[in-house]
Amino acid sequence: MTMGQAALDLTLLALADPTRRRVVDLLRERPRRAGEIADAFGASPPAMSRHLKVLRQRGLVEEERSEDDARCRVYRLRPEPFRDLSAWLEEIESFWTDQLDSFKTHAEKRAGGKKR
Amino acid sequence: MSDAIHVSTRVDVDPDAAFRLFTDEVDSWWRRGPRFRWNLEEDGVVRFEGGEGGRFVEVYDEASGDAFEVGRIEVWDPPKRLVFTFRARAFAPGESTEVEVRFEPAGPAGEATDVTVEHRGWDALREDHPARHALDASAFADMMGVWWADLLTSARQHAATRGEKG
């Protein structure tokens, strides 16, 4: 079992804040404009802008200019950090899934052999 | 504790047999190779030594006593429950997590067993562990407590919806 790298640290750290986790949940649905995100939380634009900055710096979201309106910025999730996190969790889970599969096979073979 | 990973399976033997086979014959079913064992070059013999307080070890050489201590047995309660500490190869000395295995009767006559592994204690890893970095203990525990379950599904769903498995 091996775990983590610098990228994973940053992902976990950025997600330690409940507001930022909710922003991520919101962006999982689709990319959104900064104003939309602030509205969804009833947060002030400066407060939301700080959260978005952290998410951006930690590489969880990226921003781009809206195609419709160049003054408007749209935020979307970047998949990479989520894959790192997902991979870490899945590694531990699949470690035990494989172990229990192997145990089941062994136990049932032994029991069958003895006609229990 | 909520910072835990849960995995279970149903085994077609009763709890007495399940507990005994899980512990006495651990080396027969514990998977081999560096992903599952603790030495990169060669597999040793994995075993639980005795009951509570005993070692969970992979032994490479009986004569010299060369072994990797994976952890210690904390609860030995056949045929219901086994708890032991668990170290991965990359863990620093003194750093550990905890594994609890529960054996619950299943099937109409209790002739089968639901075996559940709970792997927990990730928040006890050292301050500079990659998994926790600059978070202090309470922030980390809080984060895991609030979000661990969601994290499992949400991170996975996200990776899946992007069509690229993690």
Coordinates of C-alpha atoms in Angstrom, one line a residue:
Chain A
M1 CA 0.0 0.0 0.0
T2 CA 1.4 3.3 -1.0
M3 CA -0.3 6.6 -0.5
G4 CA -0.4 10.1 -1.8
Q5 CA 1.8 12.6 -3.3
A6 CA 2.0 16.4 -3.1
A7 CA -1.0 16.8 -5.5
L8 CA -3.1 14.7 -3.2
D9 CA -2.1 16.9 -0.2
L10 CA -3.4 20.0 -2.0
T11 CA -6.6 18.3 -3.0
L12 CA -7.4 17.3 0.6
L13 CA -6.4 20.6 2.0
A14 CA -8.5 22.6 -0.5
L15 CA -11.5 20.3 0.3
A16 CA -11.2 20.7 4.1
D17 CA -13.5 23.7 3.9
P18 CA -17.2 23.0 3.8
T19 CA -18.0 25.9 1.5
R20 CA -15.4 24.7 -1.0
R21 CA -16.8 21.2 -0.9
R22 CA -20.2 22.6 -1.8
V23 CA -18.8 24.6 -4.6
V24 CA -17.2 21.4 -6.0
D25 CA -20.6 19.6 -5.7
L26 CA -22.2 22.4 -7.6
L27 CA -19.6 22.4 -10.3
R28 CA -20.0 18.6 -10.7
E29 CA -23.4 19.4 -12.3
R30 CA -21.9 21.8 -14.9
P31 CA -19.6 24.7 -15.3
R32 CA -20.9 27.9 -13.8
R33 CA -20.2 31.6 -13.8
A34 CA -18.7 33.2 -10.7
G35 CA -21.8 35.2 -10.0
E36 CA -24.0 32.1 -10.2
I37 CA -21.8 30.4 -7.7
A38 CA -22.0 33.3 -5.3
D39 CA -25.8 33.5 -5.7
A40 CA -26.2 29.8 -5.0
F41 CA -24.6 30.3 -1.5
G42 CA -25.9 33.7 -0.8
A43 CA -22.2 34.6 -0.3
S44 CA -20.7 38.0 -1.0
P45 CA -18.7 38.0 -4.2
P46 CA -15.4 38.8 -2.4
A47 CA -15.9 35.9 0.0
M48 CA -16.7 33.5 -2.9
S49 CA -13.8 34.9 -4.9
R50 CA -11.4 33.8 -2.1
H51 CA -12.7 30.3 -2.1
L52 CA -12.5 30.1 -5.9
K53 CA -9.0 31.4 -5.7
V54 CA -8.0 28.5 -3.3
L55 CA -9.7 25.9 -5.5
R56 CA -8.0 27.4 -8.6
Q57 CA -4.5 27.5 -6.9
R58 CA -4.9 23.9 -5.7
G59 CA -5.8 22.9 -9.2
L60 CA -9.3 21.7 -8.5
V61 CA -11.1 24.2 -10.8
E62 CA -10.1 26.2 -13.8
E63 CA -11.6 29.4 -15.2
E64 CA -12.1 30.5 -18.7
R65 CA -13.8 33.4 -20.4
S66 CA -17.4 32.8 -21.3
E67 CA -18.0 32.4 -25.1
D68 CA -21.0 34.6 -24.9
D69 CA -19.5 37.4 -22.8
A70 CA -15.7 37.9 -22.7
R71 CA -16.0 39.9 -19.4
C72 CA -17.6 36.9 -17.7
R73 CA -15.6 34.1 -16.2
V74 CA -16.8 30.5 -16.1
Y75 CA -15.5 27.9 -13.6
R76 CA -15.3 24.2 -14.3
L77 CA -13.8 21.3 -12.4
R78 CA -10.5 19.8 -13.4
P79 CA -10.6 16.0 -13.4
E80 CA -7.0 15.3 -12.4
P81 CA -7.1 16.0 -8.7
F82 CA -10.3 14.0 -8.3
R83 CA -8.7 11.1 -10.1
D84 CA -5.8 11.2 -7.7
L85 CA -8.1 11.2 -4.7
S86 CA -10.3 8.6 -6.1
A87 CA -7.3 6.4 -6.9
W88 CA -6.1 6.6 -3.4
L89 CA -9.4 5.6 -1.9
E90 CA -10.0 2.9 -4.4
E91 CA -6.5 1.5 -3.8
I92 CA -7.3 0.9 -0.2
E93 CA -10.8 -0.4 -0.9
S94 CA -9.7 -2.7 -3.7
F95 CA -6.8 -4.0 -1.5
W96 CA -9.4 -5.3 1.0
T97 CA -11.9 -6.4 -1.7
D98 CA -9.2 -8.6 -3.3
Q99 CA -8.2 -9.9 0.1
L100 CA -11.7 -10.9 1.1
D101 CA -12.4 -12.5 -2.3
S102 CA -9.3 -14.6 -1.7
F103 CA -10.4 -15.4 1.8
K104 CA -13.8 -16.4 0.6
T105 CA -12.4 -18.8 -2.0
H106 CA -10.0 -20.3 0.5
A107 CA -12.6 -20.7 3.3
E108 CA -15.2 -22.3 1.0
K109 CA -12.7 -24.6 -0.6
R110 CA -11.5 -25.8 2.8
A111 CA -15.0 -26.3 4.2
G112 CA -16.2 -28.1 1.0
G113 CA -13.2 -30.4 1.2
K114 CA -14.2 -31.4 4.7
K115 CA -17.9 -31.8 3.8
R116 CA -18.9 -29.5 6.7
Chain B
M1 CA -15.0 6.2 13.7
S2 CA -16.0 7.7 10.4
D3 CA -12.7 7.9 8.6
A4 CA -13.1 4.3 7.6
I5 CA -13.1 2.1 4.6
H6 CA -15.6 -0.7 4.8
V7 CA -15.5 -3.9 2.6
S8 CA -17.6 -7.0 3.2
T9 CA -18.3 -10.4 1.7
R10 CA -20.5 -13.4 2.6
V11 CA -18.6 -16.6 3.1
D12 CA -20.4 -19.9 2.9
V13 CA -19.0 -21.3 6.2
D14 CA -20.2 -20.7 9.8
P15 CA -18.6 -18.0 12.0
D16 CA -16.4 -20.4 13.9
A17 CA -14.9 -21.8 10.8
A18 CA -14.6 -18.3 9.2
F19 CA -12.7 -16.9 12.2
R20 CA -10.4 -19.9 12.4
L21 CA -9.6 -19.9 8.7
F22 CA -9.2 -16.2 8.6
T23 CA -6.6 -16.3 11.4
D24 CA -5.0 -19.7 11.5
E25 CA -4.7 -20.0 7.7
V26 CA -4.0 -16.3 6.9
D27 CA -0.9 -17.1 4.9
S28 CA -2.9 -19.4 2.6
W29 CA -5.4 -16.7 1.5
W30 CA -3.5 -13.4 2.1
R31 CA -2.6 -12.4 -1.4
R32 CA 1.0 -12.5 -2.6
G33 CA 3.3 -10.0 -4.2
P34 CA 4.4 -6.5 -3.2
R35 CA 0.9 -5.0 -3.5
F36 CA -0.4 -7.1 -0.7
R37 CA 2.7 -8.1 1.3
W38 CA 5.5 -6.1 2.8
N39 CA 8.7 -7.0 1.1
L40 CA 9.4 -6.0 -2.4
E41 CA 11.7 -8.9 -3.3
E42 CA 10.2 -12.0 -1.7
D43 CA 7.0 -13.1 0.1
G44 CA 7.4 -14.4 3.6
V45 CA 4.9 -16.2 5.8
V46 CA 2.1 -14.1 7.2
R47 CA 0.7 -15.1 10.5
F48 CA -1.2 -13.9 13.6
E49 CA 0.8 -14.9 16.7
G50 CA -1.4 -15.9 19.6
G51 CA -4.3 -13.8 20.9
E52 CA -4.4 -10.3 22.2
G53 CA -1.1 -8.5 22.3
G54 CA 0.3 -11.0 19.8
R55 CA 2.0 -9.8 16.6
F56 CA 0.6 -9.8 13.1
V57 CA 3.8 -10.4 11.1
E58 CA 5.3 -11.4 7.8
V59 CA 8.3 -13.7 8.6
Y60 CA 11.1 -14.0 6.1
D61 CA 13.5 -16.2 7.9
E62 CA 12.4 -18.2 11.0
A63 CA 16.0 -18.9 12.1
S64 CA 17.2 -15.3 12.2
G65 CA 13.8 -13.9 13.2
D66 CA 13.8 -11.6 10.1
A67 CA 10.2 -10.3 9.9
F68 CA 8.1 -7.3 9.3
E69 CA 5.7 -6.5 12.1
V70 CA 2.5 -5.4 10.4
G71 CA 0.8 -4.7 13.7
R72 CA -0.4 -6.0 17.1
I73 CA -3.6 -7.9 17.9
E74 CA -5.8 -5.6 20.0
V75 CA -9.0 -7.7 20.2
W76 CA -9.1 -11.5 19.8
D77 CA -12.8 -12.4 20.3
P78 CA -13.6 -15.6 18.3
P79 CA -15.8 -16.1 16.5
K80 CA -17.0 -12.5 16.4
R81 CA -14.3 -9.9 16.2
L82 CA -10.7 -9.4 15.4
V83 CA -8.9 -6.0 15.7
F84 CA -5.3 -5.4 14.8
T85 CA -3.1 -2.5 14.0
F86 CA -1.8 -2.3 10.5
R87 CA 1.2 -0.7 8.9
A88 CA 1.9 -0.3 5.2
R89 CA 5.4 -0.7 4.0
A90 CA 5.8 3.1 3.5
F91 CA 4.7 4.0 7.0
A92 CA 7.2 5.6 9.3
P93 CA 8.1 3.9 12.6
G94 CA 5.3 4.3 15.1
E95 CA 2.8 5.2 12.4
S96 CA -0.2 2.9 12.2
T97 CA -3.8 2.4 11.2
E98 CA -6.3 0.0 12.6
V99 CA -8.3 -2.9 11.0
E100 CA -11.4 -4.4 12.6
V101 CA -12.8 -7.6 11.2
R102 CA -16.3 -8.6 12.2
F103 CA -17.8 -12.1 11.6
E104 CA -21.6 -12.1 11.8
P105 CA -23.8 -15.2 11.3
A106 CA -25.8 -15.0 8.0
G107 CA -28.2 -17.2 6.1
P108 CA -31.4 -18.8 7.4
A109 CA -29.6 -21.0 9.9
G110 CA -26.5 -19.0 10.5
E111 CA -24.6 -21.4 8.4
A112 CA -22.9 -18.6 6.5
T113 CA -20.9 -15.6 7.7
D114 CA -20.8 -11.9 6.7
V115 CA -17.2 -10.8 7.1
T116 CA -16.7 -7.1 7.2
V117 CA -13.4 -5.3 7.2
E118 CA -13.2 -1.8 8.5
H119 CA -9.9 0.0 7.9
R120 CA -9.7 3.2 10.0
G121 CA -7.4 5.5 11.8
W122 CA -6.1 7.5 8.9
D123 CA -6.4 10.6 11.0
A124 CA -3.8 9.2 13.3
L125 CA -1.1 9.4 10.7
R126 CA 1.8 11.7 11.4
E127 CA 1.6 15.4 10.9
D128 CA 3.6 15.5 7.7
H129 CA 2.0 12.4 6.2
P130 CA 1.1 13.0 2.5
A131 CA -2.5 12.2 3.4
R132 CA -2.9 15.0 5.9
H133 CA -0.2 17.6 5.2
A134 CA -0.9 20.9 7.0
L135 CA -4.3 20.1 8.5
D136 CA -4.3 19.9 12.3
A137 CA -5.8 16.8 13.9
S138 CA -9.2 18.3 14.5
A139 CA -9.6 19.8 11.1
F140 CA -8.5 16.5 9.5
A141 CA -10.9 14.4 11.7
D142 CA -13.7 16.9 11.0
M143 CA -13.1 16.8 7.3
M144 CA -13.1 13.0 7.3
G145 CA -16.1 12.8 9.6
V146 CA -18.2 15.0 7.5
W147 CA -17.2 14.0 4.2
W148 CA -15.6 10.7 4.0
A149 CA -18.6 8.7 2.7
D150 CA -19.5 11.4 0.2
L151 CA -15.9 11.6 -0.9
L152 CA -15.9 7.9 -1.9
T153 CA -18.9 8.2 -4.1
S154 CA -18.4 11.7 -5.4
A155 CA -14.8 11.4 -6.3
R156 CA -15.5 8.2 -8.1
Q157 CA -18.6 9.5 -9.9
H158 CA -16.7 12.4 -11.0
A159 CA -13.9 10.3 -12.4
A160 CA -16.5 8.1 -14.1
T161 CA -18.5 10.9 -15.6
R162 CA -15.4 12.2 -17.2
G163 CA -15.1 8.8 -18.8
E164 CA -11.7 8.2 -17.3
K165 CA -11.5 5.8 -14.5
G166 CA -9.3 6.6 -11.5

